[in-house]
Coordinates of C-alpha atoms and ligand atoms in Angstrom, one line a residue:
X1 CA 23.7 -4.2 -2.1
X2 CA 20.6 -4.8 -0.8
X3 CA 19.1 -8.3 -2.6
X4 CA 17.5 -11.2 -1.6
X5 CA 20.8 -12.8 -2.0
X6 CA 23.2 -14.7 0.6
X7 CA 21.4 -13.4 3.7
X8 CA 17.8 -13.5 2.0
X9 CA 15.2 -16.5 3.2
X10 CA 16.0 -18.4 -0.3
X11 CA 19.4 -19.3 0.4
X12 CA 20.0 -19.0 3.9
X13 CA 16.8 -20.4 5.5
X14 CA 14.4 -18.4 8.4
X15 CA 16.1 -20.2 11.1
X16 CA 19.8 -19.3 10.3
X17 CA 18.5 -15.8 9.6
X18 CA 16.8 -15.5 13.0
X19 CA 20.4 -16.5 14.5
X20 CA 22.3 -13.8 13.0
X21 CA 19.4 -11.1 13.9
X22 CA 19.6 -12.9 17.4
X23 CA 23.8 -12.4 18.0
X24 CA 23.3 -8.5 16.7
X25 CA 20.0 -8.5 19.7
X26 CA 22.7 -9.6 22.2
X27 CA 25.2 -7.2 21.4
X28 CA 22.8 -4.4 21.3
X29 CA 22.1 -5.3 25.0
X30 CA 25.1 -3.4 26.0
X31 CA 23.6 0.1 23.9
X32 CA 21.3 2.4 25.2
X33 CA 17.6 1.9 26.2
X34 CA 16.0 1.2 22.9
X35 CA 12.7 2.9 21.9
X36 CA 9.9 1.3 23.5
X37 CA 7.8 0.7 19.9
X38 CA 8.8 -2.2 18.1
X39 CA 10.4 -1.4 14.5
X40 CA 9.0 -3.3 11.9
X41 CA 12.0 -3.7 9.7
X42 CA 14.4 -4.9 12.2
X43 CA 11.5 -7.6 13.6
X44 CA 11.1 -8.4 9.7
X45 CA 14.8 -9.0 9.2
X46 CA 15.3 -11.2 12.2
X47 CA 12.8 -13.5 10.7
X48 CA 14.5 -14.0 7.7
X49 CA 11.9 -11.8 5.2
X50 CA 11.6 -7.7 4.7
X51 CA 8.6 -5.3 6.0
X52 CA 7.9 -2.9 3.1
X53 CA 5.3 0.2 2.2
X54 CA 4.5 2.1 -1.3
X55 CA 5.7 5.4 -1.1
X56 CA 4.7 8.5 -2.7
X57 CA 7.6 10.1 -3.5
X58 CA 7.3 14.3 -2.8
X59 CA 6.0 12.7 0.2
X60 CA 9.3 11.3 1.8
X61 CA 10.3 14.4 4.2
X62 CA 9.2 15.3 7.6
X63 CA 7.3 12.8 9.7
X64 CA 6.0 10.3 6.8
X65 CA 9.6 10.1 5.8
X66 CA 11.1 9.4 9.2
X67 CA 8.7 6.4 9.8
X68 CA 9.2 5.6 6.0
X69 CA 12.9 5.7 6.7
X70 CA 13.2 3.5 10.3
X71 CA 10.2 1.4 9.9
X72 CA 10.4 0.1 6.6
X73 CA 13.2 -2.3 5.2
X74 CA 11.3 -2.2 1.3
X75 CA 9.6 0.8 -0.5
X76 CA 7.9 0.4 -3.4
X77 CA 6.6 3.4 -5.5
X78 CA 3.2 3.5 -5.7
X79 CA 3.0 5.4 -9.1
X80 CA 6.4 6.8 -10.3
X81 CA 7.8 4.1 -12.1
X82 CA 4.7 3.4 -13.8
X83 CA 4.9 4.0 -17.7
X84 CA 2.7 7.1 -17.9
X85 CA 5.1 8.5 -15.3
X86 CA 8.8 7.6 -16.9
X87 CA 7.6 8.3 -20.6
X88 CA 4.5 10.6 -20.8
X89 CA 5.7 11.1 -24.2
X90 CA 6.7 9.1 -26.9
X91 CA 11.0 9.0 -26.4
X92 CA 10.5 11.5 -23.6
X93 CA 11.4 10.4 -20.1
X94 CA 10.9 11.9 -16.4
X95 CA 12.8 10.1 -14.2
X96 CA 12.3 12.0 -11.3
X97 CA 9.8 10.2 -8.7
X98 CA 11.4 7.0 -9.4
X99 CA 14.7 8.7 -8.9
X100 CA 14.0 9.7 -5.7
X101 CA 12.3 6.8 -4.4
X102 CA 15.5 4.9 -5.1
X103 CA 17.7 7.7 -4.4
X104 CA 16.0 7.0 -0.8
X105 CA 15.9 3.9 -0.5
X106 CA 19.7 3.6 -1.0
X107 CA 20.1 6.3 1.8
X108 CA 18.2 4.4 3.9
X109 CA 19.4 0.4 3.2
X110 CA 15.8 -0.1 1.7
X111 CA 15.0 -2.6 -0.7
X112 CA 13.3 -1.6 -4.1
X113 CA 10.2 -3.1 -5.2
X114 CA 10.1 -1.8 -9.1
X115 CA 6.3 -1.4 -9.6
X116 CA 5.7 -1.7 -12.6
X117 CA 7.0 -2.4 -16.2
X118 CA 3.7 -3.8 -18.3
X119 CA 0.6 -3.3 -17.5
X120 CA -2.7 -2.4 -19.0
X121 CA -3.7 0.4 -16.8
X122 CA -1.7 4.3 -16.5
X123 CA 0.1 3.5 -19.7
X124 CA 0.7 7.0 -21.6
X125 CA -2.1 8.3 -23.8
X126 CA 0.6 7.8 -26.9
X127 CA 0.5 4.0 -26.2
X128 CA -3.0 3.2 -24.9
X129 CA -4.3 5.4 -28.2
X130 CA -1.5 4.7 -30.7
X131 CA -2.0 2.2 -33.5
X132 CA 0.9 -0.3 -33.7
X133 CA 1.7 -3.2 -36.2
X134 CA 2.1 -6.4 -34.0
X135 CA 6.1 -6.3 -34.5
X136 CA 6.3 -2.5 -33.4
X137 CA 4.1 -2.9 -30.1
X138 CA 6.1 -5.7 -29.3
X139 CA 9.3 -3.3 -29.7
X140 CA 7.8 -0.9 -28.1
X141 CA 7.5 -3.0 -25.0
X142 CA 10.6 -4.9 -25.0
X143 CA 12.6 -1.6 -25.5
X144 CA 10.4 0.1 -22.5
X145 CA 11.3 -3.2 -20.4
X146 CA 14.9 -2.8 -21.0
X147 CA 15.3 1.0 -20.6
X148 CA 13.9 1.0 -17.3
X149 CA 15.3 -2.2 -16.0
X150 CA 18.9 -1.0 -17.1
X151 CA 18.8 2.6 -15.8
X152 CA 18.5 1.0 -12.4
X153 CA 20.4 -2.3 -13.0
X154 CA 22.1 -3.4 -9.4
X155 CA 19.2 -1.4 -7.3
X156 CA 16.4 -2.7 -7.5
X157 CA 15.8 -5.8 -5.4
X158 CA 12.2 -7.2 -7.2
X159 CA 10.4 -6.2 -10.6
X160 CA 6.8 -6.6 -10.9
X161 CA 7.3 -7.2 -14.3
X162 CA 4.2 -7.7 -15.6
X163 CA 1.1 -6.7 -13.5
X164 CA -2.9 -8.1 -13.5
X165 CA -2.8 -9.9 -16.2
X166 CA -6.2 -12.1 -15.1
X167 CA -9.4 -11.7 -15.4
X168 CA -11.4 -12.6 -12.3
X169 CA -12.4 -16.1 -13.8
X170 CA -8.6 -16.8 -13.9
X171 CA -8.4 -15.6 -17.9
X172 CA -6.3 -14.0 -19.1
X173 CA -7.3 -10.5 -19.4
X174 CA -7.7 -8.1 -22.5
X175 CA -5.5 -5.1 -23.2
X176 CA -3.6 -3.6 -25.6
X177 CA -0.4 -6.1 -25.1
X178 CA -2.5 -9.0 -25.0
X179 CA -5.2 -8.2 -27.7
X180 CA -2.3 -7.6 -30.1
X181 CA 0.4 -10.2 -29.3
X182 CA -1.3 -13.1 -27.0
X183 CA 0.0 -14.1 -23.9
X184 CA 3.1 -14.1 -25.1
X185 CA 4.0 -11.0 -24.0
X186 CA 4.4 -12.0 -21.1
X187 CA 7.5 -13.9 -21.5
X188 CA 8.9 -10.9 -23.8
X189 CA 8.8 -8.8 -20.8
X190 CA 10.3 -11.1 -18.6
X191 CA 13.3 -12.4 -21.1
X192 CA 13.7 -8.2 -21.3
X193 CA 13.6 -7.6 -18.2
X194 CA 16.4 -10.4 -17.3
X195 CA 18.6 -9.4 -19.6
X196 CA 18.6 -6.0 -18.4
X197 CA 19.6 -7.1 -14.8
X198 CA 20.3 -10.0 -13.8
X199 CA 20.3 -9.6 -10.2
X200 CA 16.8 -8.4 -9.8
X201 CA 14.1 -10.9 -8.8
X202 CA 11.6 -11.1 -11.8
X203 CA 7.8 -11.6 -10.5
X204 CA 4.4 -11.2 -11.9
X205 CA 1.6 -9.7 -9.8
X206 CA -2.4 -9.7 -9.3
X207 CA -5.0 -9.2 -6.9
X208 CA -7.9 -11.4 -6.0
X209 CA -5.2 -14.2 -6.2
X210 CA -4.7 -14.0 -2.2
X211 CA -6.6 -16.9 -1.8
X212 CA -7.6 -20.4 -3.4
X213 CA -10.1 -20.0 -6.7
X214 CA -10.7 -19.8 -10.0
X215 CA -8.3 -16.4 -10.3
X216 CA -5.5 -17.9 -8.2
X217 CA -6.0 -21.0 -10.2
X218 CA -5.7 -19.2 -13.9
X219 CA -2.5 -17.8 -12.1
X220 CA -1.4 -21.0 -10.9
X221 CA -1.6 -22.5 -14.4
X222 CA 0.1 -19.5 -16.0
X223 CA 3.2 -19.8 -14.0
X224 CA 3.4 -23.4 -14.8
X225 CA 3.4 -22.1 -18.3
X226 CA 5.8 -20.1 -18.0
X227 CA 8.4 -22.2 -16.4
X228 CA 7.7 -24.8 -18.7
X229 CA 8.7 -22.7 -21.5
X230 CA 11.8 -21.6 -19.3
X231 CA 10.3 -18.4 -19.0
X232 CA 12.4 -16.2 -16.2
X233 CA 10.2 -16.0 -13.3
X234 CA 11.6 -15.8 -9.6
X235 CA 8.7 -14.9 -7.7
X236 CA 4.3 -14.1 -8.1
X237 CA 3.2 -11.4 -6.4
X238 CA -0.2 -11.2 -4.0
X239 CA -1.2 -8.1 -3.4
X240 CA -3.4 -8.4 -0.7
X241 CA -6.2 -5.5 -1.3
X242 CA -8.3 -6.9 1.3
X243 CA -11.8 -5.9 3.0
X244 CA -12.7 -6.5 6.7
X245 CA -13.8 -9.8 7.8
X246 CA -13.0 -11.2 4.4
X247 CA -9.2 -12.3 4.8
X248 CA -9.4 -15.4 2.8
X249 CA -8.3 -18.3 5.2
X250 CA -6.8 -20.2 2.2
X251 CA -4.1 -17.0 1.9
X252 CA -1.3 -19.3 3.4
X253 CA -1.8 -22.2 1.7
X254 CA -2.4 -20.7 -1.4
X255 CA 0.9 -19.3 -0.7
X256 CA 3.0 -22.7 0.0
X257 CA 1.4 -24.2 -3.6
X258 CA 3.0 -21.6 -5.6
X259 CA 6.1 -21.6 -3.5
X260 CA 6.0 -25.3 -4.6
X261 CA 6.1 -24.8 -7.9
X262 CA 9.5 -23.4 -7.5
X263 CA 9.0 -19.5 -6.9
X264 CA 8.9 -16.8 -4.4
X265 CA 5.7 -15.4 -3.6
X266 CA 5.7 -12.3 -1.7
X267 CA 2.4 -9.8 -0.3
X268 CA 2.9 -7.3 -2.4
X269 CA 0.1 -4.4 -1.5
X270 CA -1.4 -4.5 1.9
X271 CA -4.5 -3.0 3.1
X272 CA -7.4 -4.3 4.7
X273 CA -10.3 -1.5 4.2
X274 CA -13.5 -1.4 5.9
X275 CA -16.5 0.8 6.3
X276 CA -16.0 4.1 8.3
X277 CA -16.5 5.2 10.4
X278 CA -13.5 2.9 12.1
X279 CA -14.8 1.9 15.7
X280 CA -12.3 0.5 17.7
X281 CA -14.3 -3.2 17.5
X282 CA -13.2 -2.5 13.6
X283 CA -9.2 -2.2 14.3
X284 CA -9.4 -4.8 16.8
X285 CA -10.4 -6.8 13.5
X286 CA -8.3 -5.3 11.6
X287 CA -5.0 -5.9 14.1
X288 CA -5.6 -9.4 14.0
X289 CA -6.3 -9.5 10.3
X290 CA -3.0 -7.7 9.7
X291 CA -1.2 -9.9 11.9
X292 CA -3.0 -13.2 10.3
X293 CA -1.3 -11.9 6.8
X294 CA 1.9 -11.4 8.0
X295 CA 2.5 -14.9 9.9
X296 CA 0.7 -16.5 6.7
X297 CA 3.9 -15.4 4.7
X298 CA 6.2 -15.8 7.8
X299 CA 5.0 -19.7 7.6
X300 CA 5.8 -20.3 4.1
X301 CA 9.7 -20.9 3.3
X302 CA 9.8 -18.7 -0.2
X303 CA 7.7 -15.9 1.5
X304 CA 10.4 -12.8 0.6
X305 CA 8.4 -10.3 2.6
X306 CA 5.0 -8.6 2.9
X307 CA 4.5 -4.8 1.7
X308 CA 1.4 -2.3 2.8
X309 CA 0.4 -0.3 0.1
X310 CA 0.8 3.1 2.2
X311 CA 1.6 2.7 5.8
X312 CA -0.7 6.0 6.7
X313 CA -4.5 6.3 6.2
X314 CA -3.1 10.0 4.9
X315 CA -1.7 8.3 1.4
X316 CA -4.3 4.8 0.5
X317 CA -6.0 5.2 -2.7
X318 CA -9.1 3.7 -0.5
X319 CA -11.4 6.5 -0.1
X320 CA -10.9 8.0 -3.5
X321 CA -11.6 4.7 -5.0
X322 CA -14.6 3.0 -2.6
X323 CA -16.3 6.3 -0.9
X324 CA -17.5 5.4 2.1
X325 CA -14.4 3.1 3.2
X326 CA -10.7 3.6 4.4
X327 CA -8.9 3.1 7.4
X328 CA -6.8 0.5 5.5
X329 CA -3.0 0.8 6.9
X330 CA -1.4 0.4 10.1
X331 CA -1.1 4.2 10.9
X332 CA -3.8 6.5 11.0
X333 CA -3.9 10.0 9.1
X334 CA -1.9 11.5 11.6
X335 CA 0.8 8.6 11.7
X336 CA 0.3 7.5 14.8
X337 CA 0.4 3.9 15.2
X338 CA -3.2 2.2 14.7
X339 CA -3.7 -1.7 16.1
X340 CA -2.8 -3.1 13.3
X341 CA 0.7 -2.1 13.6
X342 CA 1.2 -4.1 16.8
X343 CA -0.6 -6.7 15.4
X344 CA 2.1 -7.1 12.6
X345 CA 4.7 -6.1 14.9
X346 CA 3.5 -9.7 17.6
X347 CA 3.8 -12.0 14.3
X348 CA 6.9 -10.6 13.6
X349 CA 7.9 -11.9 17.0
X350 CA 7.6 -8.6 18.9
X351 CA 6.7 -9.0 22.9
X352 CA 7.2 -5.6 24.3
X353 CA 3.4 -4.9 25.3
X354 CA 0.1 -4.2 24.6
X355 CA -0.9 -1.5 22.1
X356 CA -2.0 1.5 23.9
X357 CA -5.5 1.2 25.4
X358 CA -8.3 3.1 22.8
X359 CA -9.9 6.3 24.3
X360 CA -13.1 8.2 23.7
X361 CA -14.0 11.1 23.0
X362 CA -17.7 12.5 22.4
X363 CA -18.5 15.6 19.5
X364 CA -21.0 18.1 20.3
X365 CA -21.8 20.2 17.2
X366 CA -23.9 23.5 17.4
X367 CA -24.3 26.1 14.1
X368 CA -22.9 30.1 16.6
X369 CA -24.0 32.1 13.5
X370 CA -26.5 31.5 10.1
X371 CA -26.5 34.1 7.1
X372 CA -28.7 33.7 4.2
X373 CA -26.1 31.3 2.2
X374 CA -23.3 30.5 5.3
X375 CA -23.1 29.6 8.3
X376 CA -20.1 28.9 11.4
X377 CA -20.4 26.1 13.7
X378 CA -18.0 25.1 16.4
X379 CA -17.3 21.6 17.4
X380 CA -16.6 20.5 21.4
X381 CA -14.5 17.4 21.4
X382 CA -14.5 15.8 25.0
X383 CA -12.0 13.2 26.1
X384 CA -14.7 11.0 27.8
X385 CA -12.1 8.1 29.1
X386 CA -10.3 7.6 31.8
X387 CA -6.6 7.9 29.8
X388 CA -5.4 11.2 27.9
X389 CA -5.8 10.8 24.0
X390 CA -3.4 11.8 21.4
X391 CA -5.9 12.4 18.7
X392 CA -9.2 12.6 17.1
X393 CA -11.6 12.2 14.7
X394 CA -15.3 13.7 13.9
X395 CA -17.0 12.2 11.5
X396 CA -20.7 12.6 10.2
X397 CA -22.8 12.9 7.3
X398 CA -25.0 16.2 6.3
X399 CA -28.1 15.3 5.1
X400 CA -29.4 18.4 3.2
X401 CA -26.1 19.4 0.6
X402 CA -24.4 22.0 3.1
X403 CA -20.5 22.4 2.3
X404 CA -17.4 22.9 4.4
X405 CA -15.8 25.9 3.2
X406 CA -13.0 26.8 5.3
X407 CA -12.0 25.3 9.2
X408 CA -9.6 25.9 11.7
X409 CA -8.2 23.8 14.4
X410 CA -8.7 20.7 13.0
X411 CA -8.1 19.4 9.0
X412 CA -11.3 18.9 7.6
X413 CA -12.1 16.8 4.7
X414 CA -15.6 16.3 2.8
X415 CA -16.7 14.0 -0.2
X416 CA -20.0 14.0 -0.9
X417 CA -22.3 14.4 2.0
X418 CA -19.7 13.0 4.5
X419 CA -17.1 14.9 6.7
X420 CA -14.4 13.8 8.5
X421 CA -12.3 16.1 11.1
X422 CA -9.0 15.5 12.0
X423 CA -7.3 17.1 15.3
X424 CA -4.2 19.5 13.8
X425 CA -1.5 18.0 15.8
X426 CA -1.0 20.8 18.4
X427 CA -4.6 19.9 19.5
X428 CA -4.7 16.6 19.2
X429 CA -3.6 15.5 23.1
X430 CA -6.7 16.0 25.6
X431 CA -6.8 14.9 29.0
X432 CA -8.9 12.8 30.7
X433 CA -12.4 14.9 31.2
X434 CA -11.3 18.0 28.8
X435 CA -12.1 19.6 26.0
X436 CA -11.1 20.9 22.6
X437 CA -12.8 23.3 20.2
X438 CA -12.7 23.3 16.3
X439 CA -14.5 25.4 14.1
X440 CA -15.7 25.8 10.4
X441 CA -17.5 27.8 7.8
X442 CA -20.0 26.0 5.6
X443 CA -22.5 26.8 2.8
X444 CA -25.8 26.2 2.9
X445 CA -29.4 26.5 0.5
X446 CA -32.7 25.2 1.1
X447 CA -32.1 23.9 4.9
X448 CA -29.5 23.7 7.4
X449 CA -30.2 20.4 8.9
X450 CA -27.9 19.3 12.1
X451 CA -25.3 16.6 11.4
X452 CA -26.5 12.8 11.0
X453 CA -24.3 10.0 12.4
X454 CA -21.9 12.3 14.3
X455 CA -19.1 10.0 15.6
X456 CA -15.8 10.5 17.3
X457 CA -12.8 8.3 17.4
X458 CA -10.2 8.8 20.1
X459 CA -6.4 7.4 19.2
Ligands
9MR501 O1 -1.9 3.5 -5.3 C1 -2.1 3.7 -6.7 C2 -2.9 5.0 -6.9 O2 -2.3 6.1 -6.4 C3 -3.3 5.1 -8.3 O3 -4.2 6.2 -8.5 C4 -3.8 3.9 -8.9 C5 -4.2 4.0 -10.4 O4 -4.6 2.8 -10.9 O5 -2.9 2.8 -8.7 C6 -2.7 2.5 -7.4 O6 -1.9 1.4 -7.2 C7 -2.4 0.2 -7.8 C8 -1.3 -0.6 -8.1 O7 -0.4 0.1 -9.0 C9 -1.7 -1.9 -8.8 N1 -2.6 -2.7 -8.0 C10 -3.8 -1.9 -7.5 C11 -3.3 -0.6 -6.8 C12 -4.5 0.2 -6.3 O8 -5.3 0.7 -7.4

């Protein structure tokens, strides 16, 4: 069993938590040398609340599911338990993302976060398009509540049972269940959804609620709603989609007035995204931005835990979504550890160091061949520090529509006019003073203008 139960920060308190975590420290004295990184779910648990990530599920092997595995004490599936995914057709049910996630979560001692039973975005085309009487939609949704609530009754620690339902003036937003049946849907979905399993912790979830205002407000009212009408609500969910420099510093107070109302409140979906290219003055920020989040819920009582939504800058829906941004999680594309992951690791108590020391690196680019549509160029990555590196990234923009079309020696990515190259592991360490070489073919028409805003980022 893996609940917020006898040993979660509801019942037992942070302080006899930290206790018991500090007895297990003292016998693991006598063990081995322990790795020198902090792990985040151990340093989570001692306090008394988990450390969790989405997941993609056909991800979890090799390398992401290692550090998915040891680092995190909560997953949450970022998209397979989502109702497009378990029922793409009317009565016909995949179960096999969500499967797994929990399927590895169990073999791991992970928490669940069940993400998400009712919400008005990546429903199936037969819902979102169908034409329902009131009394069958509301059927329709109760039944859906309760199938996927019972088919993992006893493993999942915390539904988000119903997810955005506010506009950004704190309304309550339009959609197909609220058009039709009025906000009480919402406590449909939640009776459902307790009498499906009773052990899970029922919450409701938003974004733009992180800190103090009208949104937080219309969510602040709704839960005292909902209790009032004895609806079954255990915790509200923040999710913490956050953007550089604008960490709202009402987040921990905001916090403590819902815990005061008599629920848990939980960060439900990390990331903190900012404009790339990501200097090392940017995940300096960041670090401390990170770490800021996490002691806010560390200083509220009914804080159950904090989750990033994607610990890897290899799986964040932020570039897709805002073009131009990323660098949102605490490792970088090629999991290795970015600030930000020590700066969650020092709230969570951890004193073994400093993070490692940034490098640098300089990119010289220069076109070795032109035909009338293509052309090769090579890239020279120096390690312009005084410390080895253990990775890189090129980035720049091409100014007149030229296209990669095939590279070697580093992965290369391209939306739009901008490029970013990533070293391909084997090449990624470089000494102090040396050099590495990638290449690429492009395609070209018109003119075959030189890079603009060539950067390189040392890790
Ligand atoms: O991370 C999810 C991404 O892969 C999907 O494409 C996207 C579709 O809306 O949903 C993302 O997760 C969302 C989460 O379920 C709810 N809050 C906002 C998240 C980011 O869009």
């Amino acid at each position: 069993m893996k609940r917020l139960g006898a040993s979660g920060p509801g019942t037992l308190g942070r302080a006899a938590a930290g206790v018991l975590a500090a007895a297990v420290a003292i016998v693991g004295l006598a063990a081995p040398a322990q790795a020198a990184e902090p792990v985040l779910r151990d340093l989570a648990q001692a306090e008394g609340v988990y450390y969790g990530t989405a997941v993609t599920a056909s991800k979890l092997t090799g390398t992401y599911g290692s550090i998915t595995g040891t680092q995190f004490g909560s997953i949450t599936p970022g998209n397979e338990m989502k109702w497009g995914s378990v029922e793409p057709s009317r009565g016909s049910f995949n179960w096999s993302g969500a499967d797994a996630v929990v399927d590895f979560a169990e073999a791991n001692g992970q928490k669940v976060r069940g993400h998400t039973l009712v919400w008005h975005s990546q429903m199936p085309g037969w819902l979102a398009d169908g034409t329902f009487s009131d009394a069958e939609l509301r059927t329709i949704m109760t039944d859906h509540v309760t199938t996927e609530v019972t088919r993992y009754r006893g493993r999942i620690d915390h539904w988000d049972v119903v997810n955005e339902p506010l506009n950004e003036d704190g309304t309550m937003r339009a959609g197909k269940f609220y058009n039709q049946l009025g906000e009480s849907y919402i406590a449909d979905a939640f009776h459902a959804a307790r009498a499906a399993d009773p052990g899970a912790k029922l919450y409701i979830n938003d974004y733009n609620t992180d800190g103090t205002g009208a949104k937080s407000d219309g969510m602040y009212e709704l839960v005292e709603r909902l209790k009032a009408q004895g609806v079954p609500i255990d915790g509200v969910g923040f999710q913490g989609h956050l953007i550089l420099g604008q960490v709202p510093s009402t987040l921990r107070a905001n916090l403590q007035r819902f815990a005061d109302l008599g629920v848990d409140v939980a960060v439900t979906e990390l990331d903190i995204r900012m404009d790339l290219p990501a200097t090392d003055a940017k995940l300096q920020q960041q670090k401390a931005e990170f770490k800021a989040v996490t002691a806010a819920c560390l200083a509220v009582a009914r804080c159950a835990g904090v989750t990033a939504w994607g610990f890897t800058d290899s799986d964040s829906w932020i570039p897709d979504v805002f073009p131009g941004q990323g660098a949102a999680t605490p490792y970088d594309e090629s999991f290795r550890p970015k600030r930000a992951y020590y700066g969650i690791a020092e709230a969570l108590g951890w004193t073994g160091g400093d993070d490692p020391a940034p490098g640098a690196c300089s990119a010289v680019y220069a076109v070795s061949n032109q035909w009338n549509t293509g052309f090769t160029a090579n890239v020279t990555v120096t390690n312009t520090g005084s410390a080895p590196i253990s990775g890189w990234k090129v980035e720049w923009t091409w100014p007149s529509g030229q296209s990669v079309t095939q590279a070697w020696n580093a992965a290369v990515t391209q939306s739009g006019s901008q490029v970013s190259a990533v070293d391909a592991g084997y090449n990624g360490s470089v000494g102090a003073g040396s050099a590495v070489t990638f290449g690429l073919n492009g395609s070209w028409s018109g003119s075959n203008t030189a890079p603009a805003a060539l950067t390189c980022t040392a890790s």
